[in-house]
Every structure is written in C-alpha cells, then in structure tokens.
Amino acid sequence: MDLIAAPSPNFDARTAPPDMIVLHYTGMPTGEAALARLRDPEAKVSSHYLVEEDGRVFSLVAEERRAWHAGVSFWRGETNINAVSVGIEIVNPGHEFGYCPFPDAQIASVIELVGDIRGRWTVPDERLLGHSDVAPARKEDPGELFPWKQLAEAGHGLWAEPAAAPGAPLGEGDEGPGVFAFQAGLTRLGYDCAPSGVYEPRTATIVRAFQRHWRPGRVDGVADGETRSRLMALLRLAAG
Ligand SMILES: [Zn+2]
C-alpha cells in the first residue's frame, strides 16, 4: 500500500519479532498535532504507523524496530508490549476531544495495513488488540466506536456473538465461585485479572475494557449473561 514517510526518532531495538498488533486512537484535536507529537524527540512516544481520517497512512518507525506506544501494559503475562507489537495510531479526537465514528476510508486503510503487517509477521487473531486491552486502568482507546466486528469479518481478530445467555449479572461487590471463574476466563484470554473471587473495582475496569472491544453496546463494567457468554465463545475461538 502507499505509505507516506514521516520518520520518528522515538524508537529503539527489538528483542524479538513482533507477534501482536496494538490499535490506538490519537486522542488529540487534529491528526497534524498527533503526527507532530509522535515525531517529537521530547515527547518520547511514537507508533509504527498513523492512519488519517481520509485513509492516508504515514510510516513513522520501521516494523523491525521497537516503537514507544503502549506504556505500562500487560497481555498474557507479557509486560513489554512495545517489544512484541506493531503499534498503529488511528486519528480520532477520542473521548476527551469529541469521540466520533471512524470514517470508512480510514477503516479500509487500517484493514489493508493490518493485512500487510500480518503478511510479514506471525500475528495470531487473538493478538490483535486495543490499547485499552493491554492497559485497561489507564487507556480507553481505540474505544467502543472502533469497528472490531468489521475487522474480524475482513479476516483480522477474534469476534463472537453467541446467542444471549441467561444468568444473573455479576458486578462490583459480588463474590464467590462465579466471580472467580469469570476472572479466570478474562485472565485466560489475556487480561491482567488474577482471580480473587471478589468483583473489585479492578475487575469492573477490566470488564469495561473487554466490553469496549467485544461488547461495544454495553460498556458499564457489569458482567451480565451476554458479556460472560461472549467471553466463553472467544476463549473457544482462541483455543482453536
Ligand atoms: Zn493508545
């Protein structure tokens, strides 16, 4: 695909080939401002790519180098997410500056770019993630308006819409084996959610991250039957 060179000095050496893709939104008023920041040596942040609203794709850091996009993060025991991932910044003002739907041209470019990256590196579907998945207590991006389902239909990432399951919702303050099992499932998918059997604020925060990605119609931190059945369906896919 056509890439616009916009080199950033903010990178260092990888210790392993990437096997994960982390999607972000820029969360700044304009794409120009975000691009400038990602190239500013003082900011010490970067990504491999930036995708503008009109679909233009800027290349900032070579894929074989480590870009600095994830910060303090965790997935399946891995805490150096920058070392194992390719980071894509998608221009959107984000929750702070007027969160809005991602234009079709932009998503088409994201899909093409992800396909290209996966043609070069081995990135399993369950390792196509949002920043909020790997840093749920700090980050909300790319957020519940990002069309993860459309990406999955294009062949990239996990998606499941099982028949709605009955069952009493679990929420903050609940405890017991049902909570423990649910936390264990989130941990098995990859979240930093070591089971305690108590639905603490930490668990609600992780559930909101899960919902932003896999149940965008309900981002409230409550594990209702459908949230739990979607998690179980994803675990079956991830194990397959
Ligand atoms: Zn981010």
PDB file of C-alpha atoms and ligand atoms in Angstrom:
ATOM      1  CA  MET A   1       0.000   0.000   0.000  1.00  0.00           C
ATOM      2  CA  ASP A   2       1.065   3.612  -0.403  1.00  0.00           C
ATOM      3  CA  LEU A   3       2.893   4.877   2.656  1.00  0.00           C
ATOM      4  CA  ILE A   4       3.912   8.457   3.384  1.00  0.00           C
ATOM      5  CA  ALA A   5       7.336   8.604   5.041  1.00  0.00           C
ATOM      6  CA  ALA A   6       7.248  10.577   8.307  1.00  0.00           C
ATOM      7  CA  PRO A   7      10.195   9.205  10.291  1.00  0.00           C
ATOM      8  CA  SER A   8      10.173   9.475  14.077  1.00  0.00           C
ATOM      9  CA  PRO A   9      13.355   9.390  16.175  1.00  0.00           C
ATOM     10  CA  ASN A  10      11.446   7.703  19.006  1.00  0.00           C
ATOM     11  CA  PHE A  11      12.391   4.019  18.769  1.00  0.00           C
ATOM     12  CA  ASP A  12      14.996   1.504  19.862  1.00  0.00           C
ATOM     13  CA  ALA A  13      15.960  -2.108  19.166  1.00  0.00           C
ATOM     14  CA  ARG A  14      13.549  -5.030  19.405  1.00  0.00           C
ATOM     15  CA  THR A  15      14.482  -8.124  21.345  1.00  0.00           C
ATOM     16  CA  ALA A  16      12.061 -10.389  19.450  1.00  0.00           C
ATOM     17  CA  PRO A  17       9.988 -10.291  16.266  1.00  0.00           C
ATOM     18  CA  PRO A  18       6.518  -8.767  16.732  1.00  0.00           C
ATOM     19  CA  ASP A  19       3.578 -11.154  17.143  1.00  0.00           C
ATOM     20  CA  MET A  20       0.939  -8.628  18.229  1.00  0.00           C
ATOM     21  CA  ILE A  21      -0.745  -5.548  16.763  1.00  0.00           C
ATOM     22  CA  VAL A  22      -1.984  -2.799  19.116  1.00  0.00           C
ATOM     23  CA  LEU A  23      -4.522  -0.297  17.806  1.00  0.00           C
ATOM     24  CA  HIS A  24      -4.836   3.206  19.273  1.00  0.00           C
ATOM     25  CA  TYR A  25      -6.704   6.395  18.631  1.00  0.00           C
ATOM     26  CA  THR A  26      -4.634   9.571  18.676  1.00  0.00           C
ATOM     27  CA  GLY A  27      -6.884  11.386  21.185  1.00  0.00           C
ATOM     28  CA  MET A  28      -5.817  14.837  20.022  1.00  0.00           C
ATOM     29  CA  PRO A  29      -7.816  17.621  18.331  1.00  0.00           C
ATOM     30  CA  THR A  30      -6.160  17.071  14.911  1.00  0.00           C
ATOM     31  CA  GLY A  31      -4.168  14.453  13.053  1.00  0.00           C
ATOM     32  CA  GLU A  32      -1.459  17.022  12.318  1.00  0.00           C
ATOM     33  CA  ALA A  33      -0.951  17.662  16.033  1.00  0.00           C
ATOM     34  CA  ALA A  34      -0.764  13.930  16.732  1.00  0.00           C
ATOM     35  CA  LEU A  35       1.742  13.330  13.932  1.00  0.00           C
ATOM     36  CA  ALA A  36       3.938  16.161  15.211  1.00  0.00           C
ATOM     37  CA  ARG A  37       3.885  14.772  18.753  1.00  0.00           C
ATOM     38  CA  LEU A  38       4.738  11.234  17.585  1.00  0.00           C
ATOM     39  CA  ARG A  39       7.799  12.669  15.818  1.00  0.00           C
ATOM     40  CA  ASP A  40       8.910  14.991  18.630  1.00  0.00           C
ATOM     41  CA  PRO A  41      12.083  13.735  20.351  1.00  0.00           C
ATOM     42  CA  GLU A  42      10.974  15.482  23.560  1.00  0.00           C
ATOM     43  CA  ALA A  43       7.672  13.560  23.684  1.00  0.00           C
ATOM     44  CA  LYS A  44       9.391  10.139  23.663  1.00  0.00           C
ATOM     45  CA  VAL A  45       6.314   8.499  22.136  1.00  0.00           C
ATOM     46  CA  SER A  46       5.776   7.007  18.704  1.00  0.00           C
ATOM     47  CA  SER A  47       3.969   4.339  16.717  1.00  0.00           C
ATOM     48  CA  HIS A  48       4.877   2.396  13.627  1.00  0.00           C
ATOM     49  CA  TYR A  49       2.006   3.872  11.634  1.00  0.00           C
ATOM     50  CA  LEU A  50      -0.563   6.644  11.762  1.00  0.00           C
ATOM     51  CA  VAL A  51      -3.782   6.383   9.738  1.00  0.00           C
ATOM     52  CA  GLU A  52      -5.506   9.673   8.892  1.00  0.00           C
ATOM     53  CA  GLU A  53      -9.275  10.109   8.659  1.00  0.00           C
ATOM     54  CA  ASP A  54      -9.046  10.268   4.849  1.00  0.00           C
ATOM     55  CA  GLY A  55      -7.173   6.943   4.727  1.00  0.00           C
ATOM     56  CA  ARG A  56      -3.620   8.242   4.209  1.00  0.00           C
ATOM     57  CA  VAL A  57      -1.088   6.072   6.043  1.00  0.00           C
ATOM     58  CA  PHE A  58       2.093   7.558   7.480  1.00  0.00           C
ATOM     59  CA  SER A  59       5.101   5.361   8.284  1.00  0.00           C
ATOM     60  CA  LEU A  60       6.972   6.573  11.380  1.00  0.00           C
ATOM     61  CA  VAL A  61       9.059   3.681  12.696  1.00  0.00           C
ATOM     62  CA  ALA A  62      10.294   0.575  10.825  1.00  0.00           C
ATOM     63  CA  GLU A  63       8.462  -2.580  11.920  1.00  0.00           C
ATOM     64  CA  GLU A  64      11.722  -4.256  12.905  1.00  0.00           C
ATOM     65  CA  ARG A  65      12.342  -1.501  15.470  1.00  0.00           C
ATOM     66  CA  ARG A  66      10.539  -1.022  18.787  1.00  0.00           C
ATOM     67  CA  ALA A  67       8.189   1.976  18.794  1.00  0.00           C
ATOM     68  CA  TRP A  68       7.009   3.533  22.055  1.00  0.00           C
ATOM     69  CA  HIS A  69       3.223   3.381  22.055  1.00  0.00           C
ATOM     70  CA  ALA A  70       1.939   1.015  24.730  1.00  0.00           C
ATOM     71  CA  GLY A  71       3.494   2.227  28.006  1.00  0.00           C
ATOM     72  CA  VAL A  72       2.868   0.205  31.158  1.00  0.00           C
ATOM     73  CA  SER A  73       0.888  -2.728  29.857  1.00  0.00           C
ATOM     74  CA  PHE A  74       0.122  -6.449  30.115  1.00  0.00           C
ATOM     75  CA  TRP A  75      -1.212  -9.289  27.971  1.00  0.00           C
ATOM     76  CA  ARG A  76      -0.914 -12.991  28.747  1.00  0.00           C
ATOM     77  CA  GLY A  77       1.964 -12.455  31.132  1.00  0.00           C
ATOM     78  CA  GLU A  78       3.879 -10.185  28.738  1.00  0.00           C
ATOM     79  CA  THR A  79       4.602  -6.721  30.130  1.00  0.00           C
ATOM     80  CA  ASN A  80       6.941  -5.353  27.474  1.00  0.00           C
ATOM     81  CA  ILE A  81       4.185  -4.913  24.932  1.00  0.00           C
ATOM     82  CA  ASN A  82       6.222  -2.470  22.836  1.00  0.00           C
ATOM     83  CA  ALA A  83       8.869  -5.153  22.348  1.00  0.00           C
ATOM     84  CA  VAL A  84       6.435  -7.666  20.839  1.00  0.00           C
ATOM     85  CA  SER A  85       3.966  -5.452  18.977  1.00  0.00           C
ATOM     86  CA  VAL A  86       3.392  -3.225  15.985  1.00  0.00           C
ATOM     87  CA  GLY A  87       1.553  -0.048  17.005  1.00  0.00           C
ATOM     88  CA  ILE A  88      -0.986   1.741  14.798  1.00  0.00           C
ATOM     89  CA  GLU A  89      -2.317   5.188  15.737  1.00  0.00           C
ATOM     90  CA  ILE A  90      -5.711   5.945  14.188  1.00  0.00           C
ATOM     91  CA  VAL A  91      -6.625   9.628  14.009  1.00  0.00           C
ATOM     92  CA  ASN A  92      -9.682  10.375  16.159  1.00  0.00           C
ATOM     93  CA  PRO A  93     -10.189  13.126  18.763  1.00  0.00           C
ATOM     94  CA  GLY A  94     -11.043  10.429  21.298  1.00  0.00           C
ATOM     95  CA  HIS A  95     -13.200  10.610  24.409  1.00  0.00           C
ATOM     96  CA  GLU A  96     -11.502  13.819  25.565  1.00  0.00           C
ATOM     97  CA  PHE A  97     -11.920  15.960  22.433  1.00  0.00           C
ATOM     98  CA  GLY A  98     -15.112  14.723  20.762  1.00  0.00           C
ATOM     99  CA  TYR A  99     -15.125  10.985  20.084  1.00  0.00           C
ATOM    100  CA  CYS A 100     -16.688  10.262  16.713  1.00  0.00           C
ATOM    101  CA  PRO A 101     -17.171   7.304  14.346  1.00  0.00           C
ATOM    102  CA  PHE A 102     -14.157   6.223  12.294  1.00  0.00           C
ATOM    103  CA  PRO A 103     -14.673   7.101   8.588  1.00  0.00           C
ATOM    104  CA  ASP A 104     -14.957   4.248   6.062  1.00  0.00           C
ATOM    105  CA  ALA A 105     -11.815   5.342   4.163  1.00  0.00           C
ATOM    106  CA  GLN A 106      -9.819   5.246   7.381  1.00  0.00           C
ATOM    107  CA  ILE A 107     -11.057   1.784   8.346  1.00  0.00           C
ATOM    108  CA  ALA A 108     -10.381   0.478   4.832  1.00  0.00           C
ATOM    109  CA  SER A 109      -6.769   1.620   5.219  1.00  0.00           C
ATOM    110  CA  VAL A 110      -6.483   0.085   8.696  1.00  0.00           C
ATOM    111  CA  ILE A 111      -7.718  -3.243   7.307  1.00  0.00           C
ATOM    112  CA  GLU A 112      -5.273  -3.117   4.399  1.00  0.00           C
ATOM    113  CA  LEU A 113      -2.400  -2.143   6.690  1.00  0.00           C
ATOM    114  CA  VAL A 114      -3.160  -4.909   9.201  1.00  0.00           C
ATOM    115  CA  GLY A 115      -3.298  -7.390   6.312  1.00  0.00           C
ATOM    116  CA  ASP A 116       0.096  -6.214   5.070  1.00  0.00           C
ATOM    117  CA  ILE A 117       1.655  -6.484   8.543  1.00  0.00           C
ATOM    118  CA  ARG A 118       0.235  -9.980   9.003  1.00  0.00           C
ATOM    119  CA  GLY A 119       1.734 -10.922   5.658  1.00  0.00           C
ATOM    120  CA  ARG A 120       5.180 -10.222   7.107  1.00  0.00           C
ATOM    121  CA  TRP A 121       4.898 -11.369  10.743  1.00  0.00           C
ATOM    122  CA  THR A 122       3.018 -14.144  12.520  1.00  0.00           C
ATOM    123  CA  VAL A 123       0.253 -12.355  14.409  1.00  0.00           C
ATOM    124  CA  PRO A 124      -2.500 -14.670  15.714  1.00  0.00           C
ATOM    125  CA  ASP A 125      -6.066 -13.331  15.686  1.00  0.00           C
ATOM    126  CA  GLU A 126      -6.171 -13.233  19.487  1.00  0.00           C
ATOM    127  CA  ARG A 127      -3.188 -10.870  19.491  1.00  0.00           C
ATOM    128  CA  LEU A 128      -4.920  -8.123  17.525  1.00  0.00           C
ATOM    129  CA  LEU A 129      -5.747  -5.831  20.447  1.00  0.00           C
ATOM    130  CA  GLY A 130      -6.673  -2.340  21.553  1.00  0.00           C
ATOM    131  CA  HIS A 131      -4.549  -0.181  23.817  1.00  0.00           C
ATOM    132  CA  SER A 132      -7.325  -0.450  26.419  1.00  0.00           C
ATOM    133  CA  ASP A 133      -6.977  -4.249  26.386  1.00  0.00           C
ATOM    134  CA  VAL A 134      -3.324  -4.093  27.433  1.00  0.00           C
ATOM    135  CA  ALA A 135      -3.684  -1.053  29.759  1.00  0.00           C
ATOM    136  CA  PRO A 136      -7.315  -1.074  30.974  1.00  0.00           C
ATOM    137  CA  ALA A 137      -6.764   1.140  34.016  1.00  0.00           C
ATOM    138  CA  ARG A 138      -5.100   3.914  32.003  1.00  0.00           C
ATOM    139  CA  LYS A 139      -6.486   3.806  28.463  1.00  0.00           C
ATOM    140  CA  GLU A 140      -9.815   3.805  26.602  1.00  0.00           C
ATOM    141  CA  ASP A 141      -8.538   3.684  23.032  1.00  0.00           C
ATOM    142  CA  PRO A 142      -9.440   2.931  20.310  1.00  0.00           C
ATOM    143  CA  GLY A 143     -12.783   2.725  22.132  1.00  0.00           C
ATOM    144  CA  GLU A 144     -16.262   1.310  21.676  1.00  0.00           C
ATOM    145  CA  LEU A 145     -16.834   3.032  18.300  1.00  0.00           C
ATOM    146  CA  PHE A 146     -13.949   1.154  16.698  1.00  0.00           C
ATOM    147  CA  PRO A 147     -15.435  -1.470  14.323  1.00  0.00           C
ATOM    148  CA  TRP A 148     -13.722  -4.611  15.633  1.00  0.00           C
ATOM    149  CA  LYS A 149     -16.504  -6.728  14.123  1.00  0.00           C
ATOM    150  CA  GLN A 150     -15.804  -5.297  10.667  1.00  0.00           C
ATOM    151  CA  LEU A 151     -12.097  -6.066  11.101  1.00  0.00           C
ATOM    152  CA  ALA A 152     -12.904  -9.645  12.082  1.00  0.00           C
ATOM    153  CA  GLU A 153     -15.198 -10.024   9.060  1.00  0.00           C
ATOM    154  CA  ALA A 154     -12.230  -8.904   6.938  1.00  0.00           C
ATOM    155  CA  GLY A 155     -10.199 -11.729   8.492  1.00  0.00           C
ATOM    156  CA  HIS A 156      -8.429  -9.934  11.319  1.00  0.00           C
ATOM    157  CA  GLY A 157      -9.043 -10.562  15.009  1.00  0.00           C
ATOM    158  CA  LEU A 158     -11.454 -12.528  17.168  1.00  0.00           C
ATOM    159  CA  TRP A 159     -15.183 -11.869  17.221  1.00  0.00           C
ATOM    160  CA  ALA A 160     -18.100 -13.794  18.679  1.00  0.00           C
ATOM    161  CA  GLU A 161     -21.797 -13.082  19.007  1.00  0.00           C
ATOM    162  CA  PRO A 162     -23.257 -16.105  20.781  1.00  0.00           C
ATOM    163  CA  ALA A 163     -26.970 -16.329  21.495  1.00  0.00           C
ATOM    164  CA  ALA A 164     -27.670 -14.203  24.557  1.00  0.00           C
ATOM    165  CA  ALA A 165     -27.189 -16.280  27.660  1.00  0.00           C
ATOM    166  CA  PRO A 166     -29.373 -16.038  30.738  1.00  0.00           C
ATOM    167  CA  GLY A 167     -27.838 -15.628  34.153  1.00  0.00           C
ATOM    168  CA  ALA A 168     -27.796 -13.026  36.880  1.00  0.00           C
ATOM    169  CA  PRO A 169     -25.347 -10.199  36.249  1.00  0.00           C
ATOM    170  CA  LEU A 170     -22.159 -10.027  38.288  1.00  0.00           C
ATOM    171  CA  GLY A 171     -20.957  -6.625  39.392  1.00  0.00           C
ATOM    172  CA  GLU A 172     -18.948  -4.725  41.937  1.00  0.00           C
ATOM    173  CA  GLY A 173     -19.239  -6.178  45.425  1.00  0.00           C
ATOM    174  CA  ASP A 174     -20.251  -9.651  44.269  1.00  0.00           C
ATOM    175  CA  GLU A 175     -18.103 -12.566  45.306  1.00  0.00           C
ATOM    176  CA  GLY A 176     -17.960 -16.329  45.007  1.00  0.00           C
ATOM    177  CA  PRO A 177     -17.031 -19.082  42.575  1.00  0.00           C
ATOM    178  CA  GLY A 178     -18.876 -17.444  39.659  1.00  0.00           C
ATOM    179  CA  VAL A 179     -16.748 -14.319  40.038  1.00  0.00           C
ATOM    180  CA  PHE A 180     -13.600 -16.404  40.407  1.00  0.00           C
ATOM    181  CA  ALA A 181     -14.363 -18.380  37.226  1.00  0.00           C
ATOM    182  CA  PHE A 182     -15.161 -15.228  35.273  1.00  0.00           C
ATOM    183  CA  GLN A 183     -11.893 -13.586  36.361  1.00  0.00           C
ATOM    184  CA  ALA A 184     -10.063 -16.777  35.400  1.00  0.00           C
ATOM    185  CA  GLY A 185     -11.613 -16.565  31.927  1.00  0.00           C
ATOM    186  CA  LEU A 186     -10.529 -12.941  31.484  1.00  0.00           C
ATOM    187  CA  THR A 187      -7.033 -13.975  32.579  1.00  0.00           C
ATOM    188  CA  ARG A 188      -7.002 -16.874  30.140  1.00  0.00           C
ATOM    189  CA  LEU A 189      -7.959 -14.532  27.294  1.00  0.00           C
ATOM    190  CA  GLY A 190      -5.027 -12.301  28.294  1.00  0.00           C
ATOM    191  CA  TYR A 191      -6.145  -9.587  30.712  1.00  0.00           C
ATOM    192  CA  ASP A 192      -4.251  -8.843  33.917  1.00  0.00           C
ATOM    193  CA  CYS A 193      -7.128 -10.175  36.060  1.00  0.00           C
ATOM    194  CA  ALA A 194      -5.706 -12.694  38.538  1.00  0.00           C
ATOM    195  CA  PRO A 195      -8.754 -14.394  40.132  1.00  0.00           C
ATOM    196  CA  SER A 196      -9.615 -13.349  43.682  1.00  0.00           C
ATOM    197  CA  GLY A 197     -13.269 -14.352  43.765  1.00  0.00           C
ATOM    198  CA  VAL A 198     -14.192 -10.758  44.608  1.00  0.00           C
ATOM    199  CA  TYR A 199     -15.566  -8.370  41.968  1.00  0.00           C
ATOM    200  CA  GLU A 200     -13.450  -5.357  42.955  1.00  0.00           C
ATOM    201  CA  PRO A 201     -13.201  -2.013  41.081  1.00  0.00           C
ATOM    202  CA  ARG A 202     -10.154  -3.509  39.305  1.00  0.00           C
ATOM    203  CA  THR A 203     -12.344  -6.233  37.801  1.00  0.00           C
ATOM    204  CA  ALA A 204     -15.010  -3.724  36.713  1.00  0.00           C
ATOM    205  CA  THR A 205     -12.311  -1.691  34.934  1.00  0.00           C
ATOM    206  CA  ILE A 206     -11.119  -4.764  33.048  1.00  0.00           C
ATOM    207  CA  VAL A 207     -14.699  -5.678  32.140  1.00  0.00           C
ATOM    208  CA  ARG A 208     -15.190  -2.191  30.677  1.00  0.00           C
ATOM    209  CA  ALA A 209     -12.089  -2.767  28.520  1.00  0.00           C
ATOM    210  CA  PHE A 210     -13.435  -6.158  27.444  1.00  0.00           C
ATOM    211  CA  GLN A 211     -16.778  -4.570  26.553  1.00  0.00           C
ATOM    212  CA  ARG A 212     -15.185  -1.724  24.567  1.00  0.00           C
ATOM    213  CA  HIS A 213     -13.631  -4.376  22.344  1.00  0.00           C
ATOM    214  CA  TRP A 214     -16.032  -7.299  22.356  1.00  0.00           C
ATOM    215  CA  ARG A 215     -19.376  -5.953  23.581  1.00  0.00           C
ATOM    216  CA  PRO A 216     -19.460  -2.306  22.490  1.00  0.00           C
ATOM    217  CA  GLY A 217     -23.213  -1.999  23.028  1.00  0.00           C
ATOM    218  CA  ARG A 218     -22.723  -2.133  26.774  1.00  0.00           C
ATOM    219  CA  VAL A 219     -19.676  -0.554  28.419  1.00  0.00           C
ATOM    220  CA  ASP A 220     -20.645  -0.482  32.088  1.00  0.00           C
ATOM    221  CA  GLY A 221     -18.273  -2.873  33.858  1.00  0.00           C
ATOM    222  CA  VAL A 222     -21.105  -5.258  34.728  1.00  0.00           C
ATOM    223  CA  ALA A 223     -20.713  -8.876  33.662  1.00  0.00           C
ATOM    224  CA  ASP A 224     -24.214  -9.723  32.516  1.00  0.00           C
ATOM    225  CA  GLY A 225     -25.024 -13.062  30.891  1.00  0.00           C
ATOM    226  CA  GLU A 226     -24.194 -11.847  27.402  1.00  0.00           C
ATOM    227  CA  THR A 227     -20.814 -10.419  28.417  1.00  0.00           C
ATOM    228  CA  ARG A 228     -19.945 -13.756  30.034  1.00  0.00           C
ATOM    229  CA  SER A 229     -21.159 -15.822  27.073  1.00  0.00           C
ATOM    230  CA  ARG A 230     -19.144 -13.653  24.666  1.00  0.00           C
ATOM    231  CA  LEU A 231     -16.037 -14.253  26.766  1.00  0.00           C
ATOM    232  CA  MET A 232     -16.620 -18.013  26.744  1.00  0.00           C
ATOM    233  CA  ALA A 233     -17.137 -18.005  22.951  1.00  0.00           C
ATOM    234  CA  LEU A 234     -13.918 -16.024  22.435  1.00  0.00           C
ATOM    235  CA  LEU A 235     -11.986 -18.455  24.618  1.00  0.00           C
ATOM    236  CA  ARG A 236     -13.208 -21.313  22.449  1.00  0.00           C
ATOM    237  CA  LEU A 237     -12.044 -19.449  19.324  1.00  0.00           C
ATOM    238  CA  ALA A 238      -8.688 -18.515  20.865  1.00  0.00           C
ATOM    239  CA  ALA A 239      -8.065 -22.133  21.798  1.00  0.00           C
ATOM    240  CA  GLY A 240      -8.957 -23.406  18.328  1.00  0.00           C
TER     241      GLY A 240
HETATM  242 ZN    ZN B   1      -3.137   4.451  22.862  1.00  0.00          ZN
END
